[in-house]
Tab-separated table of C-alpha atoms and ligand atoms in Angstrom:
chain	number	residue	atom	x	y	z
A	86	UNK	CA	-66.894	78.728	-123.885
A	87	UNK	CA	-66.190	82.451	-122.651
A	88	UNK	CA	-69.283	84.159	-122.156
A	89	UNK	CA	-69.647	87.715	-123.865
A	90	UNK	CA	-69.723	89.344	-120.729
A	91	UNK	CA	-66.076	88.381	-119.895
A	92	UNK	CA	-65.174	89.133	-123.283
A	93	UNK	CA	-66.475	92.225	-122.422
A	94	UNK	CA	-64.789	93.006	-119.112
A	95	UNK	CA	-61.201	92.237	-121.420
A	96	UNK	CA	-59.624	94.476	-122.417
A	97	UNK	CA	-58.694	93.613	-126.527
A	98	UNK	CA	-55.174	94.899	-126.600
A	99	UNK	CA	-53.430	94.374	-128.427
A	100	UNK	CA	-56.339	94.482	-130.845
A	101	UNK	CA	-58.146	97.937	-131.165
A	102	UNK	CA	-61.848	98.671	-132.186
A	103	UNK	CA	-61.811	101.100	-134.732
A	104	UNK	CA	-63.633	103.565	-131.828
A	105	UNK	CA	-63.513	103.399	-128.021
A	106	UNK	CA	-67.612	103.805	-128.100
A	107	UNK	CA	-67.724	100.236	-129.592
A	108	UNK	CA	-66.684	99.095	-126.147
A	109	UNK	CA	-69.863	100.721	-124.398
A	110	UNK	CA	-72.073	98.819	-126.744
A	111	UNK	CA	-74.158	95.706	-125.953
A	112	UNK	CA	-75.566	93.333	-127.858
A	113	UNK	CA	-78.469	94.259	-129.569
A	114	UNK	CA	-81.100	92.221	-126.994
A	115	UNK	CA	-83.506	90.467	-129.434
A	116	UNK	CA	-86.992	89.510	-127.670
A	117	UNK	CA	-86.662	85.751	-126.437
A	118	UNK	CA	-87.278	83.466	-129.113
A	119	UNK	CA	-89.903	80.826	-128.698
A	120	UNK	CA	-87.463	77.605	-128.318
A	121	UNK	CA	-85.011	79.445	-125.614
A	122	UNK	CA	-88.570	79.875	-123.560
A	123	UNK	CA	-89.324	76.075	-124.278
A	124	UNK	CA	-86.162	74.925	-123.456
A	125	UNK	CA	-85.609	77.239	-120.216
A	126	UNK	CA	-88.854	76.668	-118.663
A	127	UNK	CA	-90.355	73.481	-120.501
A	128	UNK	CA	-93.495	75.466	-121.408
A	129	UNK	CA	-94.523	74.124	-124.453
A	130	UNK	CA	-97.480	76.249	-125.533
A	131	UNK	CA	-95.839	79.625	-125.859
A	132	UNK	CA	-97.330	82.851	-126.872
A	133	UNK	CA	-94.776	85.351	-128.070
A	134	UNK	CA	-95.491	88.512	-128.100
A	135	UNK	CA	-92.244	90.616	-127.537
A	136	UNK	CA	-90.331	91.535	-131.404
A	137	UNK	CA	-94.077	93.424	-133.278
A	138	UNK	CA	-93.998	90.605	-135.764
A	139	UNK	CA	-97.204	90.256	-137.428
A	140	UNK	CA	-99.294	87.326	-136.170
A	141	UNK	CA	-101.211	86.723	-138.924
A	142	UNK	CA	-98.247	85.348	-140.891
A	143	UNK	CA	-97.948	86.741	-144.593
A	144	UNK	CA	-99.833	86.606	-147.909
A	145	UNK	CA	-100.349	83.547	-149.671
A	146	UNK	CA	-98.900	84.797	-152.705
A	147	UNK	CA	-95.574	85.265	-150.821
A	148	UNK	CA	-95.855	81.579	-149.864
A	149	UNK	CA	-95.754	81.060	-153.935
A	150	UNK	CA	-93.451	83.303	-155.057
A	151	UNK	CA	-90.918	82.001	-152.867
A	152	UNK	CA	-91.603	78.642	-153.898
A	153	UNK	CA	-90.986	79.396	-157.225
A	154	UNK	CA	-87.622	80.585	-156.108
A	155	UNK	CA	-86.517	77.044	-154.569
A	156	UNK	CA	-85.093	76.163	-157.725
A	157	UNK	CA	-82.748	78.717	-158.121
A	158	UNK	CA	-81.075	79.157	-155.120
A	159	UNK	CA	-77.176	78.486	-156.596
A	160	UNK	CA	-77.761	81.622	-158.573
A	161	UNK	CA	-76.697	85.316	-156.928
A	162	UNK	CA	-80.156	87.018	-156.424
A	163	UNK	CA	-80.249	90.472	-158.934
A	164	UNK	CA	-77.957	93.052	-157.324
A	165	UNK	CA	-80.147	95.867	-158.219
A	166	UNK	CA	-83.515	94.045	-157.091
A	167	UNK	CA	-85.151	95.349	-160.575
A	168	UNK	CA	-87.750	93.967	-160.497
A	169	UNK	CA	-88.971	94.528	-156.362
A	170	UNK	CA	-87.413	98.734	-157.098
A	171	UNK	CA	-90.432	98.412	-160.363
A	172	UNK	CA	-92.761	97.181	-157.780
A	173	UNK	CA	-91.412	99.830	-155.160
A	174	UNK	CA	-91.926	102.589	-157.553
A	175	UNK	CA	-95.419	101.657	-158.481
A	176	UNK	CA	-96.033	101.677	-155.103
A	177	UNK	CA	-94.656	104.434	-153.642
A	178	UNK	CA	-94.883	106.879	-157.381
A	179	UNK	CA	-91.039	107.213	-156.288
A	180	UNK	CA	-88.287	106.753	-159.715
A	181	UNK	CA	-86.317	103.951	-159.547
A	182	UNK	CA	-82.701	105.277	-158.679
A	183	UNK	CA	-84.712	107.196	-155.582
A	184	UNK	CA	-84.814	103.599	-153.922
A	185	UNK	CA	-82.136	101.615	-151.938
A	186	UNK	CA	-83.173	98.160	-150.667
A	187	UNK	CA	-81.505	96.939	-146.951
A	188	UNK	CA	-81.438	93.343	-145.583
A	189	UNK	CA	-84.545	94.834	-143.188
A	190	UNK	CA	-84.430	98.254	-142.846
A	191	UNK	CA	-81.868	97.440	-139.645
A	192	UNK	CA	-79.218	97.440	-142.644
A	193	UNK	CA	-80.122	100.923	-144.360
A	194	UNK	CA	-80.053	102.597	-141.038
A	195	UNK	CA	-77.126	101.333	-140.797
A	196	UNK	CA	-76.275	102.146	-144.351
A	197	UNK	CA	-77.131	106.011	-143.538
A	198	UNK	CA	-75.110	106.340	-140.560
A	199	UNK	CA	-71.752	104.717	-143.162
A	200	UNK	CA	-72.632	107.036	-145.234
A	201	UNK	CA	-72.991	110.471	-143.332
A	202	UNK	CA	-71.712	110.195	-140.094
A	203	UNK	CA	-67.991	110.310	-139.128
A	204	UNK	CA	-66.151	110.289	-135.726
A	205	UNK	CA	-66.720	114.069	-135.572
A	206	UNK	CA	-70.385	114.513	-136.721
A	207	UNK	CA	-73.698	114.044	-134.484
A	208	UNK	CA	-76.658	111.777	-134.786
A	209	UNK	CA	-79.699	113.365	-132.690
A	210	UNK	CA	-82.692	111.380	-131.858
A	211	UNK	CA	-85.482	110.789	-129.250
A	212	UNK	CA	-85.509	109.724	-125.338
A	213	UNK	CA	-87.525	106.511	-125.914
A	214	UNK	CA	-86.426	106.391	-129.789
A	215	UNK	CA	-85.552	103.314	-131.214
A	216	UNK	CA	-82.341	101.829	-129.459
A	217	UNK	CA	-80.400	101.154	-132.915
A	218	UNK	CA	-79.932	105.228	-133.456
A	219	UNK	CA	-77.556	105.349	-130.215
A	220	UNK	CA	-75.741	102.528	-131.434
A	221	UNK	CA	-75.404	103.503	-134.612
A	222	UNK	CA	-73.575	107.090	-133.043
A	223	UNK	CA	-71.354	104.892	-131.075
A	224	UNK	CA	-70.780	102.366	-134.041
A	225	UNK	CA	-69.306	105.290	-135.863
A	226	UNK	CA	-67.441	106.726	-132.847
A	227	UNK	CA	-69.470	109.836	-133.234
A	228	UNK	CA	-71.919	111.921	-130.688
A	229	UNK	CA	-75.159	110.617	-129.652
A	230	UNK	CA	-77.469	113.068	-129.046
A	231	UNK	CA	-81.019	112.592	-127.239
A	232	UNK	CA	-82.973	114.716	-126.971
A	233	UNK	CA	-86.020	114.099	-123.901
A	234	UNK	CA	-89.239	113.058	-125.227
A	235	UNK	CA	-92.557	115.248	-124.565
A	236	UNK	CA	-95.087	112.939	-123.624
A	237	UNK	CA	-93.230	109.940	-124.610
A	238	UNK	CA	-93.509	110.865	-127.940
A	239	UNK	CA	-90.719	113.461	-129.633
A	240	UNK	CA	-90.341	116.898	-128.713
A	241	UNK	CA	-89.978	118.516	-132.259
A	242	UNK	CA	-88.931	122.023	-130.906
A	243	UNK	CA	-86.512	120.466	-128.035
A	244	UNK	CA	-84.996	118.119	-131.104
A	245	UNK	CA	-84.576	122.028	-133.650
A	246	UNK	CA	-82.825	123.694	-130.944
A	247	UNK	CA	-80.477	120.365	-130.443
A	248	UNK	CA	-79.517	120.358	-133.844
A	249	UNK	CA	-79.263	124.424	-134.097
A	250	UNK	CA	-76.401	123.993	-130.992
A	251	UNK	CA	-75.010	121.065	-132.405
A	252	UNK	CA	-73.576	122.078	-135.991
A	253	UNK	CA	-71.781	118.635	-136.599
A	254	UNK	CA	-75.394	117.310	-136.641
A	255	UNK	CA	-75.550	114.756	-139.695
A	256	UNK	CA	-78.977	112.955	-138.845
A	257	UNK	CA	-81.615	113.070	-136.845
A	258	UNK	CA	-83.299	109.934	-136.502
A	259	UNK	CA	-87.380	109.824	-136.187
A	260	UNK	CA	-89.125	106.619	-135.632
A	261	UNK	CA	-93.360	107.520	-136.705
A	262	UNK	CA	-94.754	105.884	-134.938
A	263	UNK	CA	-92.274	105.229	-132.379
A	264	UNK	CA	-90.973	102.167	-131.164
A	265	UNK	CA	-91.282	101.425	-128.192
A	266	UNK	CA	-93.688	104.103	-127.453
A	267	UNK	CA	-95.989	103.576	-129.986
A	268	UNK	CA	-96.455	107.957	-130.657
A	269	UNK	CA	-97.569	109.205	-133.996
A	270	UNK	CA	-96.697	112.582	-134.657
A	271	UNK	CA	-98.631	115.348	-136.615
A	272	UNK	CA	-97.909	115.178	-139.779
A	273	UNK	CA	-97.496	119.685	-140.325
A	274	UNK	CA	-95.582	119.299	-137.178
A	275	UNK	CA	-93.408	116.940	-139.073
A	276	UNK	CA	-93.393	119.188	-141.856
A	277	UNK	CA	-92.524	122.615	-140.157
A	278	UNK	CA	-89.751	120.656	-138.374
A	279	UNK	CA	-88.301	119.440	-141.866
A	280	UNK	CA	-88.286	122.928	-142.995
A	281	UNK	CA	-86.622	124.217	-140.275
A	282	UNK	CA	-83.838	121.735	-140.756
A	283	UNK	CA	-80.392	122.966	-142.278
A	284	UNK	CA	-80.360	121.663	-145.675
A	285	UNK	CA	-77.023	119.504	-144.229
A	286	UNK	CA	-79.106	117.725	-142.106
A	287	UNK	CA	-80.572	114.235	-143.414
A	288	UNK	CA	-83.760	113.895	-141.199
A	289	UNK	CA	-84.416	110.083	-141.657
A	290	UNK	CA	-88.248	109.268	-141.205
A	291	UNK	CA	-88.131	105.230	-139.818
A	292	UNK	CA	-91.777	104.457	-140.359
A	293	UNK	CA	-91.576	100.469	-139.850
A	294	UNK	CA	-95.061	100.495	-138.484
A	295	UNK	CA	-96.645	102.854	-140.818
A	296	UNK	CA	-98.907	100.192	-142.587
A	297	UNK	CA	-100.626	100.603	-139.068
A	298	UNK	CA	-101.512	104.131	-139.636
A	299	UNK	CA	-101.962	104.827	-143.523
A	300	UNK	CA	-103.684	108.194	-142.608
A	301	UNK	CA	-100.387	109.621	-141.636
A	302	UNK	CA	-98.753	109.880	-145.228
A	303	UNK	CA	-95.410	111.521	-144.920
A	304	UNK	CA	-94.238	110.467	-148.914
A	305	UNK	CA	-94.654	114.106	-150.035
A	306	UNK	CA	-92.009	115.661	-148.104
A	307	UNK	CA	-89.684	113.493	-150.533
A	308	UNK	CA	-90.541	115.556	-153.536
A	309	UNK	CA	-90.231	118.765	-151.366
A	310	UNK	CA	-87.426	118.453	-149.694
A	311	UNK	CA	-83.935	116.793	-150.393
A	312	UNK	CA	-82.275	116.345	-147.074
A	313	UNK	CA	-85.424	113.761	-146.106
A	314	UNK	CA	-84.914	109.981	-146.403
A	315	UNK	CA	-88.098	107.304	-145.552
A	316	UNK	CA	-87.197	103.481	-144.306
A	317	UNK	CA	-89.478	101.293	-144.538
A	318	UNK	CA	-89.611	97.125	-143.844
A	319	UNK	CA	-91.620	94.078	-144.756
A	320	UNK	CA	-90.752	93.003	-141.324
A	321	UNK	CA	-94.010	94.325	-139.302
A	322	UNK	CA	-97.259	94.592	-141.081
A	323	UNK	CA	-96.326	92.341	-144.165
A	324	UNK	CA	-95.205	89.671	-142.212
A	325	UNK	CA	-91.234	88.809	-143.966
A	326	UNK	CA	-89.389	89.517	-140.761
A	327	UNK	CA	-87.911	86.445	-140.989
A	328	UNK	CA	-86.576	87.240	-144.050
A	329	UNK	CA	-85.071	90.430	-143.594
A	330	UNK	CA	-86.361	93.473	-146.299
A	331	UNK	CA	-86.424	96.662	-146.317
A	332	UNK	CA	-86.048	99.881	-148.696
A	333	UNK	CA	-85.142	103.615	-148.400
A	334	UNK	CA	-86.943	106.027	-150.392
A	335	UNK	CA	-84.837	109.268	-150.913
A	336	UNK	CA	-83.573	112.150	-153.075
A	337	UNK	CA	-81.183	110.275	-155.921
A	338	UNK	CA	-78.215	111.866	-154.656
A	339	UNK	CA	-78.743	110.246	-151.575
A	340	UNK	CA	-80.031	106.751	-152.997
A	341	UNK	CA	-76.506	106.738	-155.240
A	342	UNK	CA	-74.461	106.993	-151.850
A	343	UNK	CA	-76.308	104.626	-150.364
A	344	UNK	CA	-75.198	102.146	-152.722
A	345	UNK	CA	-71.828	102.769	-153.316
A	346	UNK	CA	-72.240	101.750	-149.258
A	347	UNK	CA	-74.223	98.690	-149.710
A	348	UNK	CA	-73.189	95.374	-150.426
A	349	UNK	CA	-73.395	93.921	-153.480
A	350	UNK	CA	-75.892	91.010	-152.530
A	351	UNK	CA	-77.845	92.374	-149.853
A	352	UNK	CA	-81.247	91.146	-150.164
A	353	UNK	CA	-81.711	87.685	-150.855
A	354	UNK	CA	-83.066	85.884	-154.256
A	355	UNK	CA	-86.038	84.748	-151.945
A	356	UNK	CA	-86.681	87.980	-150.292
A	357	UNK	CA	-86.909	89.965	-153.136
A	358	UNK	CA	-89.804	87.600	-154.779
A	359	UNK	CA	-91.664	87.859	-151.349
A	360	UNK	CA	-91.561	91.568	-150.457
A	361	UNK	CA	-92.678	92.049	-154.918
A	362	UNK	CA	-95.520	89.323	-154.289
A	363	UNK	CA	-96.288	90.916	-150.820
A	364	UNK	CA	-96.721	94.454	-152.130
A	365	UNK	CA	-99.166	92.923	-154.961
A	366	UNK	CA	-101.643	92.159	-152.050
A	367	UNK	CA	-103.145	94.763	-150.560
A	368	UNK	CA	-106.107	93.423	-148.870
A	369	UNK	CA	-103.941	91.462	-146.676
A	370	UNK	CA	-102.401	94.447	-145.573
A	371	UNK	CA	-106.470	95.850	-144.738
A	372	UNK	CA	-106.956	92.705	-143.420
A	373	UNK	CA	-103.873	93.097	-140.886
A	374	UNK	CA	-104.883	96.561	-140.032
A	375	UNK	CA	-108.318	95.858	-139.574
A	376	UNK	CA	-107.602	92.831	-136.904
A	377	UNK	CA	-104.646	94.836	-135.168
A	378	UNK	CA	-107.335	98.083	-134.624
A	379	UNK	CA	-110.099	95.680	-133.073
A	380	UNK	CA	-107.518	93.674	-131.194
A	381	UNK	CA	-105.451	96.933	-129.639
A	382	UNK	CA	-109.105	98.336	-128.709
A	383	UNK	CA	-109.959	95.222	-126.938
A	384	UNK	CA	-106.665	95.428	-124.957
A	385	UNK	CA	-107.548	99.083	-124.268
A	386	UNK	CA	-110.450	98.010	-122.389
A	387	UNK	CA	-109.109	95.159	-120.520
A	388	UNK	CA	-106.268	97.165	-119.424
A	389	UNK	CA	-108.904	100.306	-118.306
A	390	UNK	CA	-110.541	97.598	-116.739
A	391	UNK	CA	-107.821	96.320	-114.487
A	392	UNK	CA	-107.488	99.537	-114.022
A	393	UNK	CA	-103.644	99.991	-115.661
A	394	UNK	CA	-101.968	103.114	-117.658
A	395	UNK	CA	-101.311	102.662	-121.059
A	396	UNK	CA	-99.620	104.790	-123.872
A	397	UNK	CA	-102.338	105.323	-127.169
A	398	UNK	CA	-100.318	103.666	-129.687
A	399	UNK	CA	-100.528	104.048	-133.627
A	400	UNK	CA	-99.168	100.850	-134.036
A	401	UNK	CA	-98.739	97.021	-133.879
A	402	UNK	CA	-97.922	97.303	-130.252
A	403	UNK	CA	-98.658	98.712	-126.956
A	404	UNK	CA	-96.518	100.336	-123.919
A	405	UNK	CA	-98.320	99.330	-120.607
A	406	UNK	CA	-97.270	100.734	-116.844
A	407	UNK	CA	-97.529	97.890	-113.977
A	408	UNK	CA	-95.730	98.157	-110.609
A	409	UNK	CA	-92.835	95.167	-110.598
A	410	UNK	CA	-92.476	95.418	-114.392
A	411	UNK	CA	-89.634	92.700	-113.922
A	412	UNK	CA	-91.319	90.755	-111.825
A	413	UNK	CA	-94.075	90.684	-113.674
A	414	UNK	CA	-92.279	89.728	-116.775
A	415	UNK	CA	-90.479	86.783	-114.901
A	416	UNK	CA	-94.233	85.348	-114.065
A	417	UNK	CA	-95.521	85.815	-117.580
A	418	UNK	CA	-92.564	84.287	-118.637
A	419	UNK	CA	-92.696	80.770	-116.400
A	420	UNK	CA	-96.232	80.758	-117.987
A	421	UNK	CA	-95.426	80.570	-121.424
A	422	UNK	CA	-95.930	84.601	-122.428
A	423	UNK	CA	-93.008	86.500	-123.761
A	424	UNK	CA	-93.521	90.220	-123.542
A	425	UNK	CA	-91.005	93.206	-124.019
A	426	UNK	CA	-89.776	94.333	-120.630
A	427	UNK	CA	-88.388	98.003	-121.117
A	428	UNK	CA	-85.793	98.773	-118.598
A	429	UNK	CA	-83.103	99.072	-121.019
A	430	UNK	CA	-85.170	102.113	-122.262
A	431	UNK	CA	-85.159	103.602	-118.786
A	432	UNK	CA	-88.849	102.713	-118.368
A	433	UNK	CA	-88.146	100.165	-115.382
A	434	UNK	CA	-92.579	100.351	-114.878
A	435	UNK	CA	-93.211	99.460	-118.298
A	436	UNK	CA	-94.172	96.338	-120.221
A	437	UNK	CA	-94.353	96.469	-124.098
A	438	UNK	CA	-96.843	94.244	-125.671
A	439	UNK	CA	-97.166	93.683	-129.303
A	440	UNK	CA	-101.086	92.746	-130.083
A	441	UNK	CA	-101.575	89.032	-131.265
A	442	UNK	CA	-104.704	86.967	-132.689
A	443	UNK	CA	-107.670	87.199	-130.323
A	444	UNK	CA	-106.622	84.192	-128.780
A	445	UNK	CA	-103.160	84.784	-127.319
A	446	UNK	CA	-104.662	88.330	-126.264
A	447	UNK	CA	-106.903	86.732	-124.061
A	448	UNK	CA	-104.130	84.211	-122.829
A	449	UNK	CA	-102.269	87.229	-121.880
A	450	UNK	CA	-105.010	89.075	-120.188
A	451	UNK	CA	-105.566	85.913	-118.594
A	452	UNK	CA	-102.545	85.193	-117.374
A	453	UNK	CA	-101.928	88.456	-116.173
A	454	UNK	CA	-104.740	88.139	-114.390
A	455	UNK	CA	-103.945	85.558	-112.322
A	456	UNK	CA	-100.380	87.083	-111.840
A	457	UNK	CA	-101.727	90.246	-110.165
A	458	UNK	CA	-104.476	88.680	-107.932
A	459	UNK	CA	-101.920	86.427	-106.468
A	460	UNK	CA	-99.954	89.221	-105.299
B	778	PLP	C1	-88.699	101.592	-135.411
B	778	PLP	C2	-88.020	100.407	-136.006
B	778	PLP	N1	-87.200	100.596	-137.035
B	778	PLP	C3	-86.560	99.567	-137.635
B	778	PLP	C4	-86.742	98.278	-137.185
B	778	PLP	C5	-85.952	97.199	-137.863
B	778	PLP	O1	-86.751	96.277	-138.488
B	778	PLP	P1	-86.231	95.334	-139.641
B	778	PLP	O2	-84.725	95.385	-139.653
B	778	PLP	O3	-86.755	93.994	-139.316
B	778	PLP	O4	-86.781	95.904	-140.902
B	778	PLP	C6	-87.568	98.018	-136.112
B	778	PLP	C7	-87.742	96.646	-135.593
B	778	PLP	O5	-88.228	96.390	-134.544
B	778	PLP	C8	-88.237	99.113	-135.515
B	778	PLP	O6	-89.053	98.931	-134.469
């Protein structure tokens, strides 16, 4: 079988993509799944700790509602997803027709940039943003732009001025917190940067880890202003990434394009029980917090005690500098840890760890451990 780097390398003539920037994508690189490790290095007892999923699993009552669902499966799920937008709108106090739902919120990003961005527009995000954004410009054979980061986090001013010189600007694309960085920014920063924004601008908030940091609440700017758009997923704190949900909370202007976009069936019969049942319980979601705050503090420490840098993250993961990054990597990996190595970010010194249960934590800390004194 070819590999998809030779495919790569061929050129596709005479078959054309519908833009020359779909040629300078990759593949989106997924962290490695627990079975490739297995099968590459025969480790059996594998910690993963690379893709932010939750470790705690879900709710019960998803475990229910989906069984209840088993039944059913030869029937379409609901289109609309009535009865998980109801839910939604409890939820978020948000109408109805101001909500889109996405296969994960992977497929309303993607959604947004169908919808707004042609060959000629601009999509400006953050150095360090989430990799999809750049993609998405190039998808769309339009202009990515990135802006540096400040601090690792986003540089609000450097991000107004970007737009202001680029007029074909359709979106600006901000991840709170960030991923990979793990940043949170101040929420009248936020604000003042929204309201700066020409009104043709759709500045789309990605807030996939935002269960992680309830006190920054961002669902106002919805009813102020209509050029603002909020993605959100069960993937992270709720613990359905396997099952791929997400929704969009917007102006209804902008929830009506996105479905004339979307495709008819997008979210699953079985997702859209789980992510209503998920959003019923609450106290997991405490629960999760609670154990990811005392778990990222104990990291904190072990990591000041080896005596390694770390980004403060407001999240469900954490962005650690260590000499021989790759190397490093490689040795967790041959002992059964999967981490995120960054280089494809351009931070070639940086690991990315998503916090686990206290017990593959310590397995890490362990581990890594015994890497570095054996150097
Ligand atoms: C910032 C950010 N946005 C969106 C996503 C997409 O998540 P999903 O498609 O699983 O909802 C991720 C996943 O890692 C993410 O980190």
């Amino acid at each position: 079988m070819p590999s998809s780097k030779n495919l790569q390398a061929k050129t596709l003539q005479p078959l054309t993509p519908a833009y020359k920037s779909i040629m300078e994508l990759a593949p989106y690189q997924t962290g490695k799944p627990v079975e490739e490790l297995t099968r590459e290095y025969g480790v059996s007892d594998v910690v993963k700790l690379a893709s932010n999923e939750n470790p705690m699993g879900c709710s019960p009552k998803v475990t229910l509602a989906i069984t209840e669902q088993l039944s059913q499966l030869a029937r379409y799920p609901d289109g609309n997803g009535y009865y998980l937008k109801q839910a939604l709108s409890d939820f978020t106090d948000m109408s109805i027709d101001s909500i889109t739902l996405g296969n994960g919120s992977n497929d309303l990003l993607d959604i947004l940039a169908r919808s707004f961005v042609g060959a000629d527009d601009a999509i400006v995000y953050s150095q360090y943003g989430f990799v999809v954004y750049s993609m998405l410009a190039k998808m769309q054979g339009a202009t990515g732009i990135e802006v540096p980061a400040k601090r690792f986090g986003h540089d609000l001013k450097a991000m107004r001025q970007a737009v202001l010189d680029n007029a074909n600007t359709k979106i600006v694309f901000i991840a709170n917190p960030n991923n990979p960085t793990g940043t949170l920014l101040d929420s009248e920063a936020l604000r003042e940067f929204i309201a700066s924004m020409p009104a043709s601008v759709l500045v789309v908030l990605d807030e996939a880890y935002i269960e992680y940091s309830p006190e920054s609440n961002n669902r106002a700017l919805l009813d102020e202003f209509d050029n603002v758009v909020i993605v959100r997923t069960f993937s992270k704190a709720y613990g359905l990434a396997g099952l791929r949900v997400g929704y969009a909370l917007s102006s209804p202007l902008v929830a009506d394009l996105l479905n004339r976009i979307r495709q008819p069936f997008n979210v699953s019969r079985i997702a859209l029980a789980a992510a209503a049942a998920a959003l019923t319980d609450q106290s997991f979601i405490s629960e999760v917090r609670k154990i990811n705050a005392g778990q990222m503090r104990w990291l904190e420490k072990q990591f000041d005690a080896l005596g390694l840098e770390f980004i403060k993250s407001y999240a469900n993961f954490i962005m650690l500098k260590i000499e021989g990054a790759a190397d490093i990597n490689q040795a967790l990996l041959e002992q059964g840890v999967i981490v995120r190595p960054l280089k494809g970010y351009g931070l070639e010194d940086w690991l990315r760890i998503t916090v686990g249960l206290a017990e593959d934590n310590t397995r890490l800390i362990d581990t890594l451990k015994s890497i570095l004194n054996a150097e």
